[in-house]
Amino acid sequence: MEPIVLASSSPRRQEILKKLGIPFVVHPSSIDETPPKDIPILKVPEFLASRKVNAVAHSFPVNYEIGWILGADTIVCCRNRIFGKPQNQEEAVKFLSTLQGGTHKVITGLALFSGETHYLSTRTSVNKITFAPMTEKEIQWYVNTGEWHGVAGGYRIQGLASCFIEKIEGSESSVMGLPIFELYDILREQNYNLIG
């Protein structure tokens, strides 16, 4: 199986690729993750995933033979507002105070580039997460765990936040940052040999 260049340093995305037995090398991209204002929210993760792939592709020397590059981006969206990665504890508290007691969307976009065919495929996975009502004390307890660091919306579905998640409509792997169904679909479309 050919190794894939993962344009992300996310441990969750790496875990999912390992689980699928896909060999990969980590080559995070450094892009400005501020989306253009004229893009619909639903398209933002796919757009950013494509930009990550493009940035990594252009970071290699001119004669370098590129095999596969995989980019992914996940956003949390509530009331037509994107909740990025909290900058500090106060912002994490603010995010969770808004998300608690309601339903929001977690949208993950994928982009896979084949160096052989010079073709870029994209997919989007939309999920709904319902948080139970949380008290100020519960929010502060969760934020004090530090799980909010480096994650969209300020919570990790696979961590202690699961104490407060009432319902998931969609794919848990997508909420973690790499939707397995869409990933398999995109690999199959590009003739990446996953199952031999």
Coordinates of N, CA and C in Angstrom, one line a residue, residues 6-181:
L6 N -0.1 13.1 5.0 CA -1.2 13.7 5.8 C -0.9 15.1 6.1
A7 N -1.7 16.1 5.5 CA -1.4 17.5 5.6 C -2.0 18.0 7.0
S8 N -1.7 17.3 8.1 CA -2.3 17.6 9.4 C -1.5 17.0 10.5
S9 N -1.4 17.6 11.6 CA -0.7 17.0 12.7 C -1.6 16.5 13.8
S10 N -2.9 16.4 13.4 CA -4.0 15.9 14.3 C -3.7 14.5 14.8
P11 N -3.6 14.2 16.1 CA -3.4 12.9 16.6 C -4.7 12.0 16.3
R12 N -5.9 12.6 16.3 CA -7.1 11.9 16.0 C -7.1 11.4 14.5
R13 N -6.7 12.2 13.6 CA -6.6 11.8 12.2 C -5.6 10.7 12.0
Q14 N -4.5 10.8 12.7 CA -3.4 9.8 12.6 C -4.0 8.4 13.2
E15 N -4.7 8.5 14.3 CA -5.3 7.3 14.9 C -6.2 6.6 13.9
I16 N -7.0 7.3 13.2 CA -8.0 6.8 12.3 C -7.2 6.1 11.1
L17 N -6.2 6.8 10.6 CA -5.4 6.2 9.5 C -4.7 4.9 9.9
K18 N -4.2 4.9 11.2 CA -3.6 3.7 11.7 C -4.6 2.5 11.8
K19 N -5.8 2.9 12.3 CA -6.9 1.9 12.5 C -7.2 1.2 11.2
L20 N -7.2 2.0 10.1 CA -7.5 1.5 8.7 C -6.3 0.8 8.1
G21 N -5.1 0.9 8.8 CA -3.9 0.2 8.2 C -3.3 1.0 7.0
I22 N -3.6 2.3 6.9 CA -3.1 3.1 5.8 C -1.8 3.7 6.2
P23 N -0.7 3.4 5.5 CA 0.6 4.0 5.8 C 0.6 5.5 5.5
F24 N 1.2 6.3 6.4 CA 1.2 7.8 6.1 C 2.4 8.4 6.7
V25 N 2.7 9.6 6.2 CA 3.7 10.5 6.8 C 3.0 11.8 7.1
V26 N 3.4 12.4 8.2 CA 2.7 13.6 8.7 C 3.5 14.8 8.1
H27 N 2.9 15.7 7.4 CA 3.5 16.9 6.8 C 2.5 18.0 7.0
P28 N 2.4 18.6 8.2 CA 1.3 19.6 8.4 C 1.5 20.8 7.5
S29 N 0.4 21.4 7.1 CA 0.5 22.6 6.3 C 0.3 23.8 7.2
S30 N 0.9 24.9 6.8 CA 0.7 26.1 7.6 C 0.0 27.1 6.7
I31 N -1.3 27.1 6.8 CA -2.1 28.1 6.0 C -2.9 29.0 7.0
D32 N -3.3 30.1 6.4 CA -4.2 31.0 7.1 C -5.6 30.3 7.0
E33 N -6.2 29.9 8.2 CA -7.4 29.2 8.2 C -8.7 30.1 8.2
T34 N -8.5 31.4 7.8 CA -9.6 32.3 7.8 C -10.3 32.1 6.4
P35 N -11.5 31.7 6.4 CA -12.2 31.5 5.0 C -12.6 32.8 4.4
P36 N -12.7 32.8 3.1 CA -13.2 34.0 2.4 C -14.7 34.2 2.9
K37 N -15.1 35.5 3.0 CA -16.4 35.8 3.5 C -17.5 35.3 2.6
D38 N -17.2 35.2 1.3 CA -18.3 34.8 0.3 C -18.5 33.3 0.1
I39 N -17.9 32.5 1.0 CA -18.1 31.0 0.9 C -19.2 30.6 1.8
P40 N -20.1 29.8 1.4 CA -21.1 29.3 2.3 C -20.4 28.4 3.4
I41 N -20.9 28.5 4.6 CA -20.3 27.8 5.8 C -20.1 26.3 5.5
L42 N -21.1 25.7 4.8 CA -21.0 24.3 4.5 C -19.8 23.9 3.6
K43 N -19.3 24.9 2.8 CA -18.2 24.7 1.9 C -16.9 25.0 2.5
V44 N -16.9 25.6 3.7 CA -15.6 26.1 4.3 C -14.6 24.9 4.6
P45 N -15.0 23.8 5.2 CA -14.0 22.8 5.5 C -13.4 22.2 4.3
E46 N -14.2 22.0 3.2 CA -13.7 21.4 2.0 C -12.7 22.4 1.3
F47 N -13.0 23.7 1.4 CA -12.1 24.7 0.8 C -10.8 24.7 1.6
L48 N -10.9 24.7 2.9 CA -9.6 24.7 3.7 C -8.8 23.4 3.6
A49 N -9.5 22.3 3.5 CA -8.8 21.0 3.3 C -8.0 21.0 1.9
S50 N -8.7 21.6 0.9 CA -8.0 21.7 -0.4 C -6.8 22.7 -0.3
R51 N -7.0 23.8 0.4 CA -5.8 24.7 0.6 C -4.7 24.1 1.3
K52 N -5.0 23.2 2.3 CA -3.9 22.5 3.0 C -3.1 21.6 2.0
V53 N -3.9 20.8 1.2 CA -3.3 19.9 0.2 C -2.4 20.7 -0.7
N54 N -2.9 21.8 -1.2 CA -2.2 22.7 -2.1 C -0.9 23.2 -1.5
A55 N -1.0 23.7 -0.3 CA 0.2 24.2 0.4 C 1.3 23.1 0.6
V56 N 0.9 21.9 0.9 CA 1.8 20.8 1.1 C 2.5 20.4 -0.2
A57 N 1.6 20.4 -1.3 CA 2.1 20.0 -2.6 C 3.2 21.0 -3.1
H58 N 3.0 22.3 -2.8 CA 3.9 23.3 -3.2 C 5.1 23.4 -2.3
S59 N 5.1 22.7 -1.2 CA 6.3 22.8 -0.3 C 7.4 21.8 -0.7
F60 N 7.1 20.8 -1.6 CA 8.1 19.9 -2.1 C 8.9 20.5 -3.2
P61 N 10.1 20.0 -3.3 CA 11.0 20.5 -4.4 C 10.3 20.2 -5.8
V62 N 10.7 21.0 -6.8 CA 10.0 20.9 -8.1 C 10.0 19.5 -8.7
N63 N 11.1 18.8 -8.6 CA 11.2 17.4 -9.2 C 10.7 16.3 -8.4
Y64 N 10.2 16.6 -7.2 CA 9.8 15.6 -6.2 C 8.5 14.9 -6.8
E65 N 8.6 13.6 -6.7 CA 7.4 12.8 -7.2 C 6.4 12.7 -6.1
I66 N 5.3 13.4 -6.2 CA 4.2 13.4 -5.2 C 3.3 12.2 -5.4
G67 N 3.0 11.4 -4.4 CA 2.1 10.3 -4.5 C 0.7 10.7 -4.2
W68 N 0.4 10.7 -2.9 CA -0.9 11.1 -2.4 C -0.8 12.1 -1.3
I69 N -1.7 13.1 -1.3 CA -1.8 14.1 -0.2 C -3.2 14.1 0.3
L70 N -3.4 14.0 1.6 CA -4.7 14.0 2.2 C -4.8 15.2 3.1
G71 N -5.8 16.1 2.9 CA -6.1 17.2 3.7 C -7.5 17.1 4.4
A72 N -7.6 17.6 5.6 CA -8.9 17.5 6.2 C -9.1 18.8 7.1
D73 N -10.3 19.2 7.2 CA -10.6 20.4 8.1 C -12.0 20.2 8.7
T74 N -12.1 20.5 10.0 CA -13.3 20.4 10.7 C -13.7 21.7 11.4
I75 N -15.0 22.1 11.2 CA -15.5 23.3 11.9 C -16.7 22.9 12.7
V76 N -16.9 23.7 13.7 CA -18.1 23.6 14.5 C -19.0 24.9 14.2
C77 N -20.2 24.6 13.9 CA -21.1 25.7 13.4 C -22.4 25.8 14.3
C78 N -22.7 26.9 14.8 CA -23.9 27.1 15.6 C -24.5 28.5 15.3
R79 N -25.7 28.5 14.9 CA -26.4 29.7 14.6 C -25.7 30.5 13.5
N80 N -25.3 29.9 12.5 CA -24.6 30.5 11.3 C -23.2 31.1 11.7
R81 N -22.7 30.7 12.8 CA -21.4 31.2 13.2 C -20.4 30.0 13.4
I82 N -19.2 30.2 12.9 CA -18.1 29.2 13.0 C -17.4 29.4 14.3
F83 N -17.3 28.3 15.1 CA -16.5 28.2 16.3 C -15.2 27.6 16.0
G84 N -14.1 28.3 16.0 CA -12.8 27.8 15.7 C -12.2 27.1 17.0
K85 N -10.9 27.2 17.0 CA -10.2 26.6 18.2 C -10.1 27.8 19.2
P86 N -10.5 27.6 20.4 CA -10.5 28.6 21.4 C -9.0 29.1 21.7
Q87 N -8.9 30.4 21.8 CA -7.6 31.0 22.0 C -7.1 30.9 23.5
N88 N -8.1 30.8 24.4 CA -7.8 30.7 25.8 C -9.0 30.1 26.6
Q89 N -8.8 29.9 27.9 CA -9.9 29.3 28.7 C -11.2 30.1 28.7
E90 N -11.0 31.4 28.7 CA -12.3 32.2 28.7 C -13.1 32.0 27.4
E91 N -12.4 31.9 26.3 CA -13.1 31.7 25.0 C -13.7 30.3 25.0
A92 N -13.0 29.3 25.6 CA -13.5 27.9 25.7 C -14.8 27.9 26.5
V93 N -14.8 28.6 27.6 CA -16.0 28.7 28.4 C -17.2 29.4 27.6
K94 N -16.8 30.4 26.9 CA -17.8 31.1 26.1 C -18.5 30.2 25.0
F95 N -17.6 29.4 24.4 CA -18.1 28.5 23.3 C -19.0 27.5 23.9
L96 N -18.6 26.8 25.0 CA -19.4 25.8 25.6 C -20.7 26.3 26.2
S97 N -20.6 27.5 26.7 CA -21.8 28.2 27.2 C -22.9 28.4 26.1
T98 N -22.4 28.6 24.9 CA -23.3 28.8 23.8 C -23.8 27.4 23.3
L99 N -22.9 26.4 23.2 CA -23.3 25.1 22.7 C -24.1 24.3 23.6
Q100 N -24.0 24.4 24.9 CA -24.7 23.6 25.8 C -26.2 23.8 25.7
G101 N -26.9 22.7 25.9 CA -28.4 22.7 25.8 C -29.0 22.9 24.5
G102 N -28.2 22.6 23.4 CA -28.7 22.8 22.1 C -28.0 21.9 21.1
T103 N -28.4 22.0 19.8 CA -27.8 21.2 18.7 C -27.0 22.1 17.8
H104 N -25.8 21.6 17.5 CA -25.0 22.4 16.5 C -24.5 21.4 15.5
K105 N -23.8 21.9 14.4 CA -23.3 21.1 13.4 C -21.8 21.0 13.5
V106 N -21.2 19.8 13.2 CA -19.8 19.6 13.0 C -19.6 19.2 11.6
I107 N -18.9 20.0 10.8 CA -18.7 19.7 9.4 C -17.2 19.4 9.1
T108 N -16.9 18.3 8.5 CA -15.6 18.0 8.1 C -15.5 17.9 6.6
G109 N -14.4 18.5 6.1 CA -14.2 18.5 4.7 C -12.9 17.7 4.4
L110 N -12.9 16.9 3.3 CA -11.7 16.1 2.9 C -11.3 16.5 1.6
A111 N -10.0 16.4 1.3 CA -9.4 16.6 0.0 C -8.3 15.6 -0.2
L112 N -8.3 14.9 -1.3 CA -7.3 13.9 -1.6 C -6.7 14.2 -3.0
F113 N -5.4 14.4 -3.1 CA -4.7 14.7 -4.3 C -3.9 13.5 -4.8
S114 N -4.0 13.1 -6.0 CA -3.1 12.1 -6.6 C -2.1 12.7 -7.5
G115 N -0.8 12.5 -7.1 CA 0.3 13.1 -7.9 C 0.4 12.4 -9.3
E116 N -0.1 11.2 -9.4 CA 0.0 10.5 -10.7 C -1.0 11.1 -11.7
T117 N -2.2 11.3 -11.3 CA -3.3 11.8 -12.2 C -3.5 13.3 -12.1
H118 N -2.9 13.9 -11.1 CA -3.0 15.4 -10.8 C -4.5 15.7 -10.6
Y119 N -5.2 14.8 -9.9 CA -6.6 15.0 -9.7 C -6.9 15.2 -8.2
L120 N -7.7 16.2 -7.9 CA -8.1 16.5 -6.5 C -9.6 16.1 -6.3
S121 N -9.9 15.2 -5.4 CA -11.3 14.9 -5.0 C -11.6 15.5 -3.7
T122 N -12.8 15.9 -3.5 CA -13.2 16.4 -2.2 C -14.5 15.8 -1.7
R123 N -14.8 15.8 -0.4 CA -16.0 15.3 0.2 C -16.3 16.2 1.4
T124 N -17.6 16.2 1.8 CA -18.0 16.9 3.0 C -18.9 16.0 3.8
S125 N -18.7 16.0 5.1 CA -19.5 15.2 6.0 C -20.1 16.2 7.0
V126 N -21.5 16.2 7.1 CA -22.2 17.0 8.1 C -22.8 16.2 9.2
N127 N -22.6 16.6 10.4 CA -23.1 15.9 11.6 C -23.7 16.8 12.5
K128 N -24.7 16.3 13.3 CA -25.3 17.1 14.3 C -25.0 16.6 15.7
I129 N -24.6 17.5 16.6 CA -24.3 17.1 18.0 C -25.3 17.8 18.9
T130 N -25.9 17.1 19.8 CA -26.8 17.7 20.8 C -26.1 17.6 22.2
F131 N -25.9 18.8 22.8 CA -25.4 18.9 24.1 C -26.5 19.0 25.1
A132 N -26.4 18.2 26.2 CA -27.4 18.4 27.3 C -27.1 19.8 28.0
P133 N -28.1 20.3 28.7 CA -27.8 21.6 29.4 C -26.7 21.3 30.4
M134 N -25.8 22.3 30.5 CA -24.7 22.2 31.4 C -24.7 23.4 32.4
T135 N -24.3 23.2 33.6 CA -24.2 24.3 34.6 C -22.9 25.0 34.4
E136 N -22.8 26.2 35.0 CA -21.5 26.9 34.9 C -20.4 26.1 35.5
K137 N -20.7 25.3 36.6 CA -19.7 24.5 37.3 C -19.3 23.4 36.4
E138 N -20.2 22.8 35.7 CA -19.8 21.7 34.8 C -18.9 22.2 33.6
I139 N -19.3 23.4 33.1 CA -18.5 23.9 32.0 C -17.1 24.2 32.5
Q140 N -17.0 24.8 33.7 CA -15.7 25.2 34.3 C -14.9 23.9 34.5
W141 N -15.5 22.9 35.0 CA -14.8 21.6 35.3 C -14.3 21.0 34.0
Y142 N -15.1 21.0 32.9 CA -14.6 20.5 31.6 C -13.5 21.3 31.1
V143 N -13.6 22.6 31.1 CA -12.5 23.5 30.6 C -11.2 23.3 31.4
N144 N -11.3 23.1 32.7 CA -10.1 22.8 33.5 C -9.4 21.5 33.2
T145 N -10.1 20.6 32.5 CA -9.4 19.4 32.0 C -8.4 19.7 30.9
G146 N -8.5 20.8 30.3 CA -7.6 21.1 29.2 C -7.9 20.5 27.8
E147 N -9.0 19.7 27.8 CA -9.3 19.1 26.5 C -9.7 20.1 25.4
W148 N -10.0 21.3 25.8 CA -10.4 22.3 24.8 C -9.2 22.8 23.9
H149 N -8.0 22.5 24.3 CA -6.8 23.0 23.5 C -6.8 22.4 22.1
G150 N -6.7 23.3 21.1 CA -6.4 22.9 19.8 C -7.6 22.2 19.0
V151 N -8.8 22.3 19.6 CA -9.9 21.7 18.9 C -11.1 22.6 18.6
A152 N -11.7 22.5 17.4 CA -12.8 23.3 17.0 C -13.9 23.2 18.0
G153 N -14.5 24.3 18.4 CA -15.6 24.3 19.3 C -15.2 24.2 20.8
G154 N -14.0 23.8 21.0 CA -13.5 23.7 22.4 C -13.8 22.4 23.1
Y155 N -14.1 21.3 22.4 CA -14.4 20.1 23.1 C -14.0 18.9 22.2
R156 N -13.7 17.8 22.8 CA -13.3 16.5 22.1 C -14.4 15.5 22.4
I157 N -15.0 15.0 21.3 CA -16.1 14.1 21.4 C -15.7 12.8 22.1
Q158 N -14.4 12.4 21.8 CA -13.9 11.1 22.3 C -13.4 11.2 23.8
G159 N -13.5 12.4 24.3 CA -12.9 12.7 25.7 C -14.1 12.8 26.7
L160 N -13.8 13.6 27.7 CA -14.8 13.8 28.8 C -16.0 14.6 28.4
A161 N -16.0 15.2 27.2 CA -17.2 15.9 26.7 C -18.3 15.0 26.5
S162 N -18.0 13.7 26.3 CA -19.0 12.7 26.0 C -20.0 12.6 27.2
C163 N -19.6 13.1 28.4 CA -20.5 13.1 29.5 C -21.7 14.0 29.3
F164 N -21.5 14.9 28.4 CA -22.6 15.9 28.1 C -23.2 15.8 26.8
I165 N -22.8 14.9 25.9 CA -23.3 14.8 24.6 C -24.5 13.8 24.6
E166 N -25.7 14.4 24.4 CA -26.9 13.6 24.4 C -27.1 12.8 23.2
K167 N -26.8 13.4 22.0 CA -27.1 12.7 20.8 C -26.1 13.1 19.7
I168 N -25.7 12.1 18.9 CA -24.9 12.3 17.7 C -25.7 11.8 16.5
E169 N -25.9 12.7 15.5 CA -26.5 12.3 14.3 C -25.5 12.5 13.2
G170 N -24.9 11.3 12.8 CA -23.9 11.3 11.8 C -22.8 10.3 12.2
S171 N -21.6 10.7 11.9 CA -20.4 9.8 12.0 C -19.5 10.3 13.1
E172 N -19.2 9.4 14.1 CA -18.3 9.8 15.2 C -16.9 10.1 14.6
S173 N -16.4 9.3 13.6 CA -15.1 9.6 13.0 C -15.0 10.9 12.4
S174 N -16.2 11.4 11.8 CA -16.2 12.7 11.2 C -16.1 13.8 12.2
V175 N -16.8 13.6 13.3 CA -16.7 14.6 14.4 C -15.2 14.6 14.9
M176 N -14.6 13.5 14.9 CA -13.2 13.4 15.4 C -12.2 14.1 14.4
G177 N -12.7 14.3 13.1 CA -11.9 15.0 12.1 C -11.5 14.2 10.9
L178 N -11.9 12.9 10.8 CA -11.6 12.2 9.5 C -12.7 11.2 9.3
P179 N -13.8 11.5 8.5 CA -14.9 10.6 8.3 C -14.5 9.4 7.5
I180 N -14.6 8.2 8.1 CA -14.1 7.0 7.5 C -14.9 6.6 6.2
F181 N -16.2 6.8 6.2 CA -17.0 6.4 5.1 C -16.6 7.3 3.9

